[in-house]
mmCIF file of C-alpha atoms in Angstrom:
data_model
loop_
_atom_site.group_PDB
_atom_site.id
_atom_site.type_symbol
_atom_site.label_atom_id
_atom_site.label_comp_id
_atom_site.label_asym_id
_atom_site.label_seq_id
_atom_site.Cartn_x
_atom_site.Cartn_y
_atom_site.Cartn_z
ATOM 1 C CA UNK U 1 -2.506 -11.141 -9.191
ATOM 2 C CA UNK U 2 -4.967 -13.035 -7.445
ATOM 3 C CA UNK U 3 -8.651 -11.514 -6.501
ATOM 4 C CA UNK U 4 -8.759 -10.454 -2.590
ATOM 5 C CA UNK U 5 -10.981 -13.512 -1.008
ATOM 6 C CA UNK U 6 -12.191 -11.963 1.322
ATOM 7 C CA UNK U 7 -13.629 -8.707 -0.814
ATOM 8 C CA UNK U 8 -15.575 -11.344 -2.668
ATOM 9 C CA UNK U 9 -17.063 -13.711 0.573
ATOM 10 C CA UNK U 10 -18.553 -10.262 1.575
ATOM 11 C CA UNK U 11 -20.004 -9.391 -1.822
ATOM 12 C CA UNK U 12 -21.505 -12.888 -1.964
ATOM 13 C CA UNK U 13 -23.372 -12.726 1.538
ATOM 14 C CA UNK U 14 -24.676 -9.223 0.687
ATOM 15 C CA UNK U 15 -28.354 -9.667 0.320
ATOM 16 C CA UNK U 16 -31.289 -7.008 -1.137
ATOM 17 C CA UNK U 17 -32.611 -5.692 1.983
ATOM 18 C CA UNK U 18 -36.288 -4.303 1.121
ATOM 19 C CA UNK U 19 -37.973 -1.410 3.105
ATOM 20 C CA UNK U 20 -40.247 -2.684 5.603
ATOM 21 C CA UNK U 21 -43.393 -0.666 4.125
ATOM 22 C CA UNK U 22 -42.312 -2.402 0.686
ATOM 23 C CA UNK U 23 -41.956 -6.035 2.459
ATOM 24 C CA UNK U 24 -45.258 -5.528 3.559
ATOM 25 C CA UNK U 25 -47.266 -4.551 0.519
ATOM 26 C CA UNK U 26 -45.279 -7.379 -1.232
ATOM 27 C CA UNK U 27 -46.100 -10.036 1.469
ATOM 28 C CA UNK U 28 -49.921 -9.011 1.337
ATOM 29 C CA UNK U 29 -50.192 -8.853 -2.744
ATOM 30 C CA UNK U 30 -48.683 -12.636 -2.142
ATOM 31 C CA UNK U 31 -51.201 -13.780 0.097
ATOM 32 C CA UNK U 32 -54.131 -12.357 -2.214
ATOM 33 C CA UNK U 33 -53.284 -14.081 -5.444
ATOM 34 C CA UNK U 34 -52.463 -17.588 -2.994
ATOM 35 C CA UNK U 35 -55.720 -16.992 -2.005
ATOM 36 C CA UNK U 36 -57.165 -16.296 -5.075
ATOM 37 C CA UNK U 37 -55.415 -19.579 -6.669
ATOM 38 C CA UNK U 38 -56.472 -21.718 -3.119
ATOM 39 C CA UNK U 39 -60.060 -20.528 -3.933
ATOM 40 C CA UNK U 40 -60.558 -21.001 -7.727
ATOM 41 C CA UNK U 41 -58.952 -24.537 -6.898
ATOM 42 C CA UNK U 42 -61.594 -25.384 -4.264
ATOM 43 C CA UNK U 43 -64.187 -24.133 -6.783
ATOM 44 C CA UNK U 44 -63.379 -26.434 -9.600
ATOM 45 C CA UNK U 45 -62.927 -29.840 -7.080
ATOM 46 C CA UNK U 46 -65.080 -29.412 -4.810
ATOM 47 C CA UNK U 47 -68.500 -29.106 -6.596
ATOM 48 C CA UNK U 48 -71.708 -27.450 -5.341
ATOM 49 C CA UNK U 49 -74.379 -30.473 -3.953
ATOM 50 C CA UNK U 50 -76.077 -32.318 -6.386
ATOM 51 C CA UNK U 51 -80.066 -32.061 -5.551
ATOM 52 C CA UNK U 52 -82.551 -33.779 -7.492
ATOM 53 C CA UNK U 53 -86.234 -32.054 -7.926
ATOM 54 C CA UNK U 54 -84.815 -28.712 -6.722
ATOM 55 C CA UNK U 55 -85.179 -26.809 -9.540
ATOM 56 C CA UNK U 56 -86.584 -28.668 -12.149
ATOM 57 C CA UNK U 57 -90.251 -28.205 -12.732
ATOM 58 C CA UNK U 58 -90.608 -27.152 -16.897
ATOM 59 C CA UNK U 59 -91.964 -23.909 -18.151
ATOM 60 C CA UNK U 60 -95.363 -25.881 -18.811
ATOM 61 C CA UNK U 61 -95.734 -27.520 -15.553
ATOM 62 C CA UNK U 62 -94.836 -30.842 -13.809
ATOM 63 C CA UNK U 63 -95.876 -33.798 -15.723
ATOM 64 C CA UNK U 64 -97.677 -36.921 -14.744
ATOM 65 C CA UNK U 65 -95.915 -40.136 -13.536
ATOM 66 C CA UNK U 66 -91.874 -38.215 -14.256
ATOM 67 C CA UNK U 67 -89.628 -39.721 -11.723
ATOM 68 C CA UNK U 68 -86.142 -38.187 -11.993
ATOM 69 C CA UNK U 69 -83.553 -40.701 -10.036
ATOM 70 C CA UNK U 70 -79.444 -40.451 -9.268
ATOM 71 C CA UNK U 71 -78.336 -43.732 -10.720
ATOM 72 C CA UNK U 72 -75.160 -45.216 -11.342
ATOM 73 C CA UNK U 73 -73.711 -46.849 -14.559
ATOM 74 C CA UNK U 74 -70.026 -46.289 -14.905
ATOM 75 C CA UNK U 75 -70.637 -43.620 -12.853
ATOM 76 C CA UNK U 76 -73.696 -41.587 -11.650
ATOM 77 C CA UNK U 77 -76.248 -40.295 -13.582
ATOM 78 C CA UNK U 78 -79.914 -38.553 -13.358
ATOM 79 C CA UNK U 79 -82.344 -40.676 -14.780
ATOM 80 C CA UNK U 80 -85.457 -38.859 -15.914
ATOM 81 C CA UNK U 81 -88.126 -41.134 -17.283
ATOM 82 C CA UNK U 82 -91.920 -40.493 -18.368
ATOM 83 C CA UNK U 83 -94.561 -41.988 -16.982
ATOM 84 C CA UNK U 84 -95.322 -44.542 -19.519
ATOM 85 C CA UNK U 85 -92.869 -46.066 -22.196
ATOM 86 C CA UNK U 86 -89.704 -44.387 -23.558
ATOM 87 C CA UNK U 87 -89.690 -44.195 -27.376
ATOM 88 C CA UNK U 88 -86.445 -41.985 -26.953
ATOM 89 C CA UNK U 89 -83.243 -42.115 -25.040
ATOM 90 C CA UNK U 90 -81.864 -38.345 -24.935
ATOM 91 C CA UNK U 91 -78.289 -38.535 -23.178
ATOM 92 C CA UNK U 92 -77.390 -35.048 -22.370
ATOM 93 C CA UNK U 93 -73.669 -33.837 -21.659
ATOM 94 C CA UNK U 94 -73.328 -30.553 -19.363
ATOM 95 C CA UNK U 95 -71.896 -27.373 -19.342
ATOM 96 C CA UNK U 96 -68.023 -27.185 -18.592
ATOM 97 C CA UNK U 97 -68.226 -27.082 -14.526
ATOM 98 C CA UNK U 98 -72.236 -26.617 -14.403
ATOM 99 C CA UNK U 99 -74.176 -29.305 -12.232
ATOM 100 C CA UNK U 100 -75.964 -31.729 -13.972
ATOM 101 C CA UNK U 101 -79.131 -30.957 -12.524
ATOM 102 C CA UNK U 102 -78.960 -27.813 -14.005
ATOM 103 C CA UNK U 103 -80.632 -29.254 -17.451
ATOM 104 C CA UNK U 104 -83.397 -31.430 -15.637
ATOM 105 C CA UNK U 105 -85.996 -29.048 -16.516
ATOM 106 C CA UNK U 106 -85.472 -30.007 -20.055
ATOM 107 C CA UNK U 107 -85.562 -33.755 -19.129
ATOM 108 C CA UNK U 108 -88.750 -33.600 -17.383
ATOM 109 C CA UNK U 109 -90.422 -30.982 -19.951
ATOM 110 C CA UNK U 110 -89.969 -33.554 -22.122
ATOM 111 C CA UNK U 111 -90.649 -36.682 -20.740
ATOM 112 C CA UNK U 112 -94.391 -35.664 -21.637
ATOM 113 C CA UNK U 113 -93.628 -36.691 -25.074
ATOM 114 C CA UNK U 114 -91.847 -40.033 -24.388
ATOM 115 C CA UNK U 115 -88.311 -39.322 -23.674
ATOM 116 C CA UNK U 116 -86.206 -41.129 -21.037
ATOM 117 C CA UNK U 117 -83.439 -38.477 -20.679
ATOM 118 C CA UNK U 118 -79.972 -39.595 -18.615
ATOM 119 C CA UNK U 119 -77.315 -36.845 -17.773
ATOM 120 C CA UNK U 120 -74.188 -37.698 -16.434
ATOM 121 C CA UNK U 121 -71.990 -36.845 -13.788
ATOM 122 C CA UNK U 122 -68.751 -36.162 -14.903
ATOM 123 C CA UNK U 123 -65.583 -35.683 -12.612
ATOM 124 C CA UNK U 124 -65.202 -32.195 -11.704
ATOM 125 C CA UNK U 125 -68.149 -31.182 -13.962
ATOM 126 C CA UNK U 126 -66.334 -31.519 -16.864
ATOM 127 C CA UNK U 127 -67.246 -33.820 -19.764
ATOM 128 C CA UNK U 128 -64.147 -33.426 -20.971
ATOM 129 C CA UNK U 129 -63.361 -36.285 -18.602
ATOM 130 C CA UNK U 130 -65.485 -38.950 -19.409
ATOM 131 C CA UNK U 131 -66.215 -38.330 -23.682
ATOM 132 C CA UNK U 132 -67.197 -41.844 -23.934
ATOM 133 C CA UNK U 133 -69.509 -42.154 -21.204
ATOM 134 C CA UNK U 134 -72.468 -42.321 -23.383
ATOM 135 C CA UNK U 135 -71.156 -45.826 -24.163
ATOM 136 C CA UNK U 136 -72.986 -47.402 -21.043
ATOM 137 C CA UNK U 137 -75.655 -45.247 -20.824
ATOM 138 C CA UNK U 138 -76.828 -46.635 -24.478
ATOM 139 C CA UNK U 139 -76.150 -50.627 -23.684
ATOM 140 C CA UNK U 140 -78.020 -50.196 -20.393
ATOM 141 C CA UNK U 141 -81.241 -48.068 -21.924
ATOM 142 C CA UNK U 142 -80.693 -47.525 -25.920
ATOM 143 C CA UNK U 143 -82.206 -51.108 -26.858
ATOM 144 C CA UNK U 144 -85.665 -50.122 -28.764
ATOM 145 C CA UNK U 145 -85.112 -46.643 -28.562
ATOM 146 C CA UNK U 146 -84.213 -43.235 -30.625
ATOM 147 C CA UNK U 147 -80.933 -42.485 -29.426
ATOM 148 C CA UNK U 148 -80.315 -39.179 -29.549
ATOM 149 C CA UNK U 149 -76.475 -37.224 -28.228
ATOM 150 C CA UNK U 150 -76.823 -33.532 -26.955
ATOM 151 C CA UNK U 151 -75.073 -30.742 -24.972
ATOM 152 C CA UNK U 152 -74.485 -27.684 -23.688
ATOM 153 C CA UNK U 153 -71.095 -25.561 -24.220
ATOM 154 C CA UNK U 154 -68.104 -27.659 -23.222
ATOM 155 C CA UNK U 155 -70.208 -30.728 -23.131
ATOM 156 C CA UNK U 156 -71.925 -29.855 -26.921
ATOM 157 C CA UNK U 157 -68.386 -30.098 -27.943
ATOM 158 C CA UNK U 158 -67.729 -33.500 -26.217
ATOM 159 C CA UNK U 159 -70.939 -34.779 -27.508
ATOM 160 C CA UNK U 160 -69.902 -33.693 -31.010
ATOM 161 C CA UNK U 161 -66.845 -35.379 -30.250
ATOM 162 C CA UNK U 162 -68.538 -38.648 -29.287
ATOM 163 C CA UNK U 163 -71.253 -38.233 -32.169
ATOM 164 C CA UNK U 164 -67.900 -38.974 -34.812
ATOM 165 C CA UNK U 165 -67.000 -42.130 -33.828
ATOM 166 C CA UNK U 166 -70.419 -43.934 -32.667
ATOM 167 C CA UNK U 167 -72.771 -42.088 -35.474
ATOM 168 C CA UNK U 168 -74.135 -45.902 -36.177
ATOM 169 C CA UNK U 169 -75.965 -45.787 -32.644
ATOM 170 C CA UNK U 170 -77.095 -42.378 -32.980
ATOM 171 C CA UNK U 171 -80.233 -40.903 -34.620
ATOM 172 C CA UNK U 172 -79.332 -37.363 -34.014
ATOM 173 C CA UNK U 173 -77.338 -34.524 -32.109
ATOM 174 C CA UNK U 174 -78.543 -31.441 -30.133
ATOM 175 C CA UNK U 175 -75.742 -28.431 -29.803
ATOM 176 C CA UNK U 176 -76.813 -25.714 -27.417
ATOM 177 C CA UNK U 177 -74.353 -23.027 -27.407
ATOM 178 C CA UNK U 178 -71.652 -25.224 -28.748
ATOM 179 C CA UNK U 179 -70.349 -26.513 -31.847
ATOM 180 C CA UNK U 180 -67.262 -29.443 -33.032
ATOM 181 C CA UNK U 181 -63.491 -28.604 -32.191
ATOM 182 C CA UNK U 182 -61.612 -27.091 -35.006
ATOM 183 C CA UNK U 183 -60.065 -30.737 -35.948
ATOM 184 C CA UNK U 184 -63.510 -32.538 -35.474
ATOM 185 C CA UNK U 185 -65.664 -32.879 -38.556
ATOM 186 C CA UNK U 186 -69.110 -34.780 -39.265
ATOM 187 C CA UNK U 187 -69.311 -33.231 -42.458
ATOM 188 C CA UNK U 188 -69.472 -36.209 -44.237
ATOM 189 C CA UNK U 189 -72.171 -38.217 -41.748
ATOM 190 C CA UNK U 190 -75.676 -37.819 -42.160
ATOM 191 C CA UNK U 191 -76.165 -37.724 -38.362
ATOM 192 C CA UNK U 192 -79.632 -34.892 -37.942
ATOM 193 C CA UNK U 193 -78.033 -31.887 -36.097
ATOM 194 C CA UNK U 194 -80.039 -29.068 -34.524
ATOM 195 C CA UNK U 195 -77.509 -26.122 -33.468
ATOM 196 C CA UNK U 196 -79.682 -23.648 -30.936
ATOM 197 C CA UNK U 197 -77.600 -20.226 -30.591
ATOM 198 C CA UNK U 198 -78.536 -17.335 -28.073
ATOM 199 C CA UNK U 199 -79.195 -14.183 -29.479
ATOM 200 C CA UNK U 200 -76.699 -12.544 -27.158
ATOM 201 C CA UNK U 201 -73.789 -15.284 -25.881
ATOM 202 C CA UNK U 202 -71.198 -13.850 -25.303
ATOM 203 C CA UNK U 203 -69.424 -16.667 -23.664
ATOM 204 C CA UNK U 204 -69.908 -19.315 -27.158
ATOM 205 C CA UNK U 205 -69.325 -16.560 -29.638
ATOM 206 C CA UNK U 206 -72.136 -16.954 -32.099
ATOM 207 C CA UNK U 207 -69.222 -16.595 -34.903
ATOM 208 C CA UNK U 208 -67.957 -19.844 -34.202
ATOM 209 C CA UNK U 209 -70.840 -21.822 -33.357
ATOM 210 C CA UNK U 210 -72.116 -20.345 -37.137
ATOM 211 C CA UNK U 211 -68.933 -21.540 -38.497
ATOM 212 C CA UNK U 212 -69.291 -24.891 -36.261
ATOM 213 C CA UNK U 213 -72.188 -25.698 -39.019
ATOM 214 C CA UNK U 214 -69.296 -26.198 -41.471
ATOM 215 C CA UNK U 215 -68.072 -29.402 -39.604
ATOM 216 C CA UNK U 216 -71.594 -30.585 -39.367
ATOM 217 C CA UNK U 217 -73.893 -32.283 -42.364
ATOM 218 C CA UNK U 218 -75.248 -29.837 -44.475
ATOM 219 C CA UNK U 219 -78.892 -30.700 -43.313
ATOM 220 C CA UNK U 220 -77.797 -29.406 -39.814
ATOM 221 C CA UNK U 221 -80.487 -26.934 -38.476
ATOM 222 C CA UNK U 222 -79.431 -23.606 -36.941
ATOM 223 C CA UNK U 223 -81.911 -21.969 -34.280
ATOM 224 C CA UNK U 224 -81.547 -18.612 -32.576
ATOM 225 C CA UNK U 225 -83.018 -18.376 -29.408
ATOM 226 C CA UNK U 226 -83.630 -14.382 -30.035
ATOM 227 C CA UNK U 227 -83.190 -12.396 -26.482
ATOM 228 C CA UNK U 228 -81.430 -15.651 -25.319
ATOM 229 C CA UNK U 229 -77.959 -16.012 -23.619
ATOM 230 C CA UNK U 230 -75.377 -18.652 -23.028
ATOM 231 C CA UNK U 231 -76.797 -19.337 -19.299
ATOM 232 C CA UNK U 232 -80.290 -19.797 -20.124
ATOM 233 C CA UNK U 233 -80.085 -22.997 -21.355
ATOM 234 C CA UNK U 234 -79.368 -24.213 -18.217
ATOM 235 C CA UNK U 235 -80.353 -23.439 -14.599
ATOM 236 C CA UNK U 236 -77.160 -22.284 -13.110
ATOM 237 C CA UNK U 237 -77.569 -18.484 -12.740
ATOM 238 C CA UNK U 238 -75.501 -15.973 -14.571
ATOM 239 C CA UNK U 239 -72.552 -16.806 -15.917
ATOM 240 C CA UNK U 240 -69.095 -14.472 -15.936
ATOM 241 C CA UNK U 241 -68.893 -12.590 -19.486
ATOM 242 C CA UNK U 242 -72.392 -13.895 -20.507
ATOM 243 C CA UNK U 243 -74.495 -11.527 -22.448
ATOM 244 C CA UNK U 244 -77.298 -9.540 -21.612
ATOM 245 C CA UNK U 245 -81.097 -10.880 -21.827
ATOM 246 C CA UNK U 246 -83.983 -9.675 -23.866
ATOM 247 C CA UNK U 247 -86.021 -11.812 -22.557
ATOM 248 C CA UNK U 248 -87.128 -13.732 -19.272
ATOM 249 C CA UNK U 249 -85.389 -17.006 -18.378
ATOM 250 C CA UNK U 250 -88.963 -18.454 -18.917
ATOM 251 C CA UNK U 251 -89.874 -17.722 -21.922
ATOM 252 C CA UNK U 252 -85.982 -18.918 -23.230
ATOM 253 C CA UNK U 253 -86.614 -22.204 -22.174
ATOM 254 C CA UNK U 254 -90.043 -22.325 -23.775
ATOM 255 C CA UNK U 255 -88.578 -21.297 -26.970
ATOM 256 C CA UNK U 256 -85.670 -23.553 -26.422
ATOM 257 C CA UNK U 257 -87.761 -26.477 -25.372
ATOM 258 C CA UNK U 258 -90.318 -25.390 -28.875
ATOM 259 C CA UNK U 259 -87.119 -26.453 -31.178
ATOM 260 C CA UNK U 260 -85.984 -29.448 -29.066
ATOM 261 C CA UNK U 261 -89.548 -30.776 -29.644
ATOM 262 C CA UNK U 262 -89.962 -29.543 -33.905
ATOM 263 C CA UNK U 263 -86.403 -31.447 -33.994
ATOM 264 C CA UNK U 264 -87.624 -34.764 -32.406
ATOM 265 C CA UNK U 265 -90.586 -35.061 -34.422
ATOM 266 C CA UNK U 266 -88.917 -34.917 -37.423
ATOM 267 C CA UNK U 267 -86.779 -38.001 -36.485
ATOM 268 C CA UNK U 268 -87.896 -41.737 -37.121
ATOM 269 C CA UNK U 269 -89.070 -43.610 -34.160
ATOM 270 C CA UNK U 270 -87.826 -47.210 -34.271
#
């Protein structure tokens, strides 16, 4: 017997026919998460301005003869140079999607004791992007100089991961709230490593960057920043899951800025 035709065209052209009330609560949740997706997009590509000076007088006060400059060397960059000559080139890789000017405080702070620090502008504010740009940065300032990797979160990792394969043109690396991949190891370099940690991150969990030390060299330095959280290594504002303070941005960055220094002095100048 063959199936009635007909019966089954009709079947096949029936179609769910929703409530309007329901329709509308449905079309509405839609346009809320669109939106939501349209504006975490727009956040991620199209980055806040990048301002130089803004924000970037140290917690001991603005030093003599700093200039801090955009520049561009396979790509753009913040130049922050002391007033007389640079005994140290400190190339410093942000914070996943932070502005590079965030960190320029540091740069100038320590431009008082010879440092020429350069911090890159990565696409999308996201070293992750550019791991090797470091490479240009070195052949167009590192001649004569103390070359020395760092960074912050996201871009501590990416400096790590830099730090393995160029550890000849390094004399050291600075981790702030960040610590080597799982498959990364510079166990067996004897790169200096100074590893700061905030009291109370919450968004590098002070677990891992502890067991980060055990792809470092053992003569790695650990340094809690007691009080300290993820954010206040930069100059970015507070940061989504971050910890809560014990202590005044201030007086974070002057203990931060305290280890940088003990760190540097212990390194050869060439």
């Amino acid at each position: 017997m063959l199936p009635d035709m007909t019966r089954l065209t009709s079947r096949s052209r029936t179609r769910l026919v929703l409530p309007p009330r329901v329709r509308f609560w449905l079309g509405l949740i839609l346009a809320l998460v669109s939106g939501y997706l349209i504006a975490l997009a727009q956040s991620a590509v199209v980055r806040p301005p990048l301002v130089i000076g803004q924000d970037a007088v140290p917690p001991s006060g603005q030093a003599q003869g700093v200039t801090s400059t955009l520049e561009n060397e396979g790509g753009a960059f913040i130049d922050i140079k002391p007033g007389g000559e640079a005994k140290t080139l400190l190339i410093y890789y942000p914070g996943g999607l932070v502005r590079p000017q965030a960190y320029e405080w540091l740069g100038r702070a320590l431009a008082t004791d010879g440092v020429q620090t350069v911090i890159p502008v990565f696409p999308l504010d996201l070293a992750v992007t550019g791991v090797d740009r470091a490479d240009a940065l070195i052949k167009k300032f590192g001649e004569g100089k103390q070359v020395i990797i760092a960074g912050h979160s996201l871009g501590g990792a990416m400096a790590a991961q830099y730090a393995k394969g160029h550890t000849d043109q390094l004399g050291g690396m600075i981790l702030m709230g960040a610590y080597p991949a799982g498959n990364l190891s510079l166990k067996d370099t004897s790169l200096p490593v100074l590893s700061l940690l905030a009291e109370h991150d919450r968004v590098a969990d002070p677990a891992n960057v502890r067991d980060g030390l055990n792809r470092l060299p053992d003569s790695a330095q650990l340094t809690v920043i007691s009080g300290s959280v993820h954010s206040f290594f930069g100059r970015y504002g507070p940061q989504k899951g971050d910890g809560l303070p014990t202590m005044t941005h201030a007086a974070a960055e002057a203990e931060i800025l305290g280890a940088v220094r003990a760190f540097l002095a212990t390194l050869p100048i060439p």
